[in-house]
XYZ file of C-alpha atoms in Angstrom:
304
model
C -15.144 19.543 -36.195
C -15.995 23.006 -36.906
C -13.787 25.474 -34.879
C -16.845 26.371 -32.833
C -17.477 21.960 -31.934
C -14.326 22.101 -30.575
C -14.175 24.543 -28.869
C -16.943 24.446 -27.411
C -16.132 20.895 -26.448
C -12.915 22.217 -24.470
C -14.920 24.596 -22.336
C -17.098 21.552 -22.003
C -14.580 19.393 -20.497
C -13.219 22.290 -18.971
C -15.770 22.786 -16.504
C -16.107 18.649 -15.850
C -12.300 19.113 -14.624
C -13.218 22.114 -12.987
C -15.887 20.634 -11.151
C -14.077 16.724 -10.290
C -11.045 19.772 -8.629
C -14.509 21.455 -6.518
C -15.696 18.310 -5.780
C -11.935 16.590 -4.446
C -11.480 19.567 -2.216
C -15.213 19.936 -1.302
C -14.653 16.438 0.346
C -11.607 17.754 2.721
C -12.369 20.938 3.468
C -16.354 19.740 4.739
C -14.178 17.234 6.713
C -11.877 19.705 7.994
C -14.635 21.786 9.280
C -16.247 19.383 10.806
C -13.392 18.365 12.632
C -13.182 14.617 11.197
C -9.996 15.085 8.585
C -8.472 12.026 8.115
C -5.843 14.755 9.390
C -7.139 15.630 12.735
C -7.945 11.351 13.775
C -5.281 10.414 16.503
C -2.326 9.357 14.523
C -3.468 5.781 15.701
C -5.899 6.016 13.381
C -3.918 7.976 10.887
C -1.112 5.217 10.378
C -4.612 2.715 8.913
C -4.915 5.020 6.304
C -4.155 2.782 2.473
C -3.315 4.311 -0.553
C -6.152 4.042 -3.201
C -6.426 1.342 -5.681
C -8.225 1.729 -9.277
C -10.210 -1.099 -11.378
C -11.127 0.021 -15.173
C -12.118 -1.846 -17.963
C -8.884 -1.269 -20.923
C -10.507 -0.845 -24.288
C -9.880 -4.587 -24.905
C -13.031 -4.659 -22.356
C -10.623 -6.714 -19.479
C -10.311 -5.102 -15.714
C -7.364 -4.536 -14.923
C -6.026 -2.621 -11.616
C -3.469 0.789 -10.662
C -2.233 3.520 -8.561
C -4.827 6.926 -8.995
C -3.037 9.958 -8.920
C -1.902 11.737 -6.246
C -4.761 14.019 -6.741
C -7.509 11.593 -5.952
C -5.460 10.157 -2.599
C -5.757 12.248 0.086
C -9.499 12.568 -1.042
C -10.349 9.297 -2.221
C -8.916 8.028 1.847
C -11.565 11.190 3.701
C -14.249 9.097 1.274
C -13.827 5.961 2.681
C -13.828 7.414 6.617
C -16.871 9.403 5.599
C -19.057 6.489 4.617
C -16.582 4.148 6.608
C -15.288 1.815 3.572
C -12.152 0.225 4.663
C -12.371 -2.018 0.917
C -9.194 0.514 -0.545
C -10.676 -0.249 -3.762
C -12.621 1.248 -6.795
C -13.929 0.873 -9.720
C -14.788 3.216 -13.085
C -18.169 3.711 -12.511
C -18.685 3.162 -16.075
C -16.859 0.098 -15.956
C -18.759 -1.107 -13.476
C -21.960 0.097 -15.375
C -21.217 -1.389 -19.327
C -20.921 -5.354 -16.671
C -24.996 -6.913 -15.997
C -23.331 -9.237 -13.271
C -21.762 -6.698 -11.148
C -24.410 -4.440 -9.549
C -24.416 -1.277 -7.292
C -25.955 -1.662 -4.258
C -29.348 0.805 -3.514
C -27.639 4.321 -2.267
C -23.943 3.825 -2.588
C -22.626 7.305 -3.038
C -19.543 8.052 -5.693
C -16.821 10.750 -5.416
C -15.421 11.831 -9.167
C -11.482 10.949 -10.001
C -9.547 11.974 -12.103
C -7.089 11.014 -14.459
C -5.203 11.286 -17.246
C -3.925 10.206 -20.253
C -1.096 8.608 -22.203
C 0.253 11.747 -23.658
C -1.105 12.881 -20.049
C -3.864 14.981 -20.457
C -6.097 14.888 -17.567
C -10.370 13.572 -18.002
C -12.370 13.253 -14.694
C -14.434 9.074 -13.789
C -16.304 9.289 -11.593
C -16.216 5.554 -8.729
C -17.608 2.761 -6.266
C -16.238 1.756 -3.790
C -15.744 -2.213 -4.129
C -17.346 -2.590 -0.618
C -20.333 -1.412 -2.463
C -20.767 -3.876 -5.098
C -21.443 -7.537 -6.045
C -21.529 -9.995 -8.591
C -19.704 -12.484 -10.532
C -17.290 -10.156 -12.128
C -16.229 -7.062 -9.135
C -12.304 -7.923 -9.049
C -11.951 -10.177 -5.943
C -8.464 -9.879 -5.961
C -6.900 -7.333 -3.171
C -4.853 -4.417 -3.071
C -2.371 -3.280 -0.740
C 0.678 -1.339 -1.905
C 3.175 -0.750 1.228
C 5.474 2.190 -0.240
C 2.026 4.132 -1.665
C 0.441 3.679 1.766
C 3.921 5.353 3.367
C 3.587 8.252 1.140
C -0.131 8.346 1.547
C 0.179 8.641 5.529
C 3.607 10.604 5.113
C 0.310 13.298 3.362
C -1.817 12.792 6.602
C 0.222 12.734 8.780
C 2.479 16.124 7.251
C -1.236 17.935 7.398
C -1.988 16.699 10.907
C 1.504 18.286 11.883
C 0.143 21.407 10.122
C -3.185 21.382 11.822
C -1.178 20.057 15.490
C 0.894 23.944 14.568
C -1.425 25.913 13.727
C -0.149 26.100 9.904
C -3.123 24.345 8.112
C -5.196 26.850 5.701
C -8.148 27.330 4.881
C -6.596 26.823 0.762
C -6.720 22.799 1.113
C -5.276 23.201 -2.895
C -2.493 24.721 -1.297
C -2.310 22.207 1.458
C -2.448 18.921 -0.690
C 0.391 21.034 -2.798
C 2.479 21.084 0.856
C 1.826 17.745 1.841
C 2.406 16.122 -1.618
C 6.001 17.772 -2.201
C 6.194 16.582 1.568
C 5.273 13.436 0.960
C 8.005 13.034 -2.372
C 11.224 14.474 0.101
C 10.620 11.803 2.699
C 10.128 8.891 -0.620
C 13.453 10.561 -1.970
C 15.363 9.676 1.118
C 13.329 5.642 1.199
C 14.885 4.969 -1.936
C 17.987 3.446 -1.119
C 16.270 1.951 1.823
C 13.532 0.964 -1.328
C 16.045 0.124 -3.824
C 18.125 -2.510 -0.973
C 14.722 -4.119 -0.540
C 14.167 -5.395 -4.215
C 17.927 -6.116 -4.656
C 17.246 -9.060 -1.640
C 13.788 -9.461 -2.307
C 15.068 -10.347 -6.511
C 18.017 -12.663 -5.297
C 15.150 -14.929 -3.408
C 12.697 -15.252 -6.655
C 15.380 -16.167 -8.770
C 16.521 -19.634 -5.909
C 16.537 -22.226 -8.962
C 15.620 -24.504 -5.899
C 16.576 -27.044 -8.315
C 19.814 -27.077 -7.074
C 21.324 -27.966 -4.353
C 23.061 -26.189 -1.438
C 25.856 -26.973 0.372
C 24.470 -27.441 3.781
C 27.983 -25.026 4.651
C 26.725 -22.608 2.777
C 24.899 -19.553 5.471
C 23.603 -17.672 2.503
C 22.517 -20.887 -0.121
C 20.746 -21.994 2.606
C 18.794 -19.212 4.138
C 17.787 -18.061 0.844
C 17.196 -21.793 -0.758
C 14.366 -21.417 2.333
C 12.874 -18.641 1.923
C 12.123 -19.444 -1.638
C 10.981 -22.068 -0.878
C 8.100 -20.755 1.834
C 7.380 -18.330 -0.390
C 6.426 -20.807 -2.998
C 4.326 -22.893 0.454
C 1.097 -22.640 2.028
C 1.584 -19.501 3.161
C 3.197 -17.392 1.648
C 2.559 -13.999 2.960
C 4.885 -15.463 5.908
C 7.951 -17.362 3.934
C 10.425 -15.382 6.980
C 9.267 -16.071 9.943
C 8.945 -19.547 8.769
C 12.107 -20.492 7.122
C 13.939 -18.831 10.109
C 11.388 -21.297 12.136
C 12.995 -24.192 9.782
C 16.244 -22.957 10.874
C 16.011 -23.306 14.092
C 13.420 -26.360 14.307
C 15.420 -28.545 11.681
C 19.120 -27.183 11.056
C 18.980 -26.244 14.684
C 20.623 -23.248 14.167
C 21.456 -21.300 17.021
C 19.489 -18.401 17.755
C 22.410 -15.804 16.724
C 22.368 -17.075 13.316
C 19.484 -16.786 12.363
C 19.352 -13.138 13.558
C 22.343 -12.876 11.668
C 20.713 -14.336 8.373
C 17.279 -12.344 9.032
C 19.040 -9.048 9.472
C 21.709 -9.865 6.066
C 18.791 -11.913 3.749
C 15.549 -10.746 4.802
C 14.238 -7.744 2.499
C 11.704 -6.162 6.192
C 15.805 -5.897 6.858
C 16.201 -2.934 5.154
C 13.164 -0.546 6.812
C 16.014 -1.497 10.016
C 16.440 1.209 11.761
C 13.740 3.859 10.176
C 11.706 3.834 13.743
C 13.670 4.039 16.554
C 11.576 2.613 18.980
C 10.616 -0.454 16.923
C 13.038 -3.523 17.481
C 15.428 -4.785 14.278
C 13.055 -6.731 12.469
C 14.948 -10.105 13.272
C 14.576 -9.445 17.590
C 10.067 -8.677 15.829
C 10.582 -12.470 13.887
C 12.166 -14.710 17.249
C 9.935 -12.776 19.543
C 7.245 -13.970 17.713
C 8.460 -17.296 17.061
C 9.417 -18.522 20.739
C 6.309 -16.679 21.599
C 4.374 -19.789 18.971
C 2.685 -22.580 21.589
C 4.720 -24.794 18.222
C 7.970 -23.390 20.628
C 7.023 -23.646 23.168
C 6.040 -28.012 23.306
C 9.554 -27.722 21.277
C 11.156 -26.349 24.011
C 9.275 -28.583 26.720
C 9.850 -31.541 24.715
C 14.260 -30.420 25.336
C 14.066 -29.876 28.339
C 11.761 -33.650 28.990
C 14.949 -35.759 27.085
């Protein structure tokens, strides 16, 4: 490539990036001007914000999924709100258009995203929300990353705080940068909690169900039950189902079950973050006690 053509290509790429960033900032700027920005919503609505996930096609032609760079997070959440989308998944337009089995609904809107190569060079793509795509090869996998969601909500709530205090500036790019720094600070503070959560989860996943557990092994039995439930019909409810089994099958006292949840359940690593919220063990036990199954069991015992 000649120097002239190379310079022209670089200029064109720079123009694309500039336009993409202007459009991303414009999504938030217009919403804020109209009083409809996600950070102007009530607290209950802001708590529903989900970090976007992106589906793309790799060099082998396979559809893969990844998180999106932080630059795109707030504009994507705003885009979902503006177009009444509850699906947090997006797909690169070229990946959808190159697949004859995927159809884009009439009137569907796209938005830009700024992505990065492995050597951190930026480039732009257009993306569609998955709710606007139909067809056999449209990804079926739902994506929810609790930590990414927390990070995204921290950004939204930071901007909401700036609006409430009257310190929000018209420079959207600067505000987003401040929001990112605030969210990153919260993430660093949460790191020990995340590490404890990961440690507990890994310990459960590493359990070998083929090995018997001594009936007097308090930790071993509860961990074994959580692993069984994790591989059962309702894996997302593995803690509550293990707690039920401990109470109803092993006849553990309520306080013993609470101690097991507090000591070994991954989610208990987040106890105490919200002083208004009861510890995870109380949340689990309260749900069990309110269940019809538990009530029926209690009535049967009382009738004996």
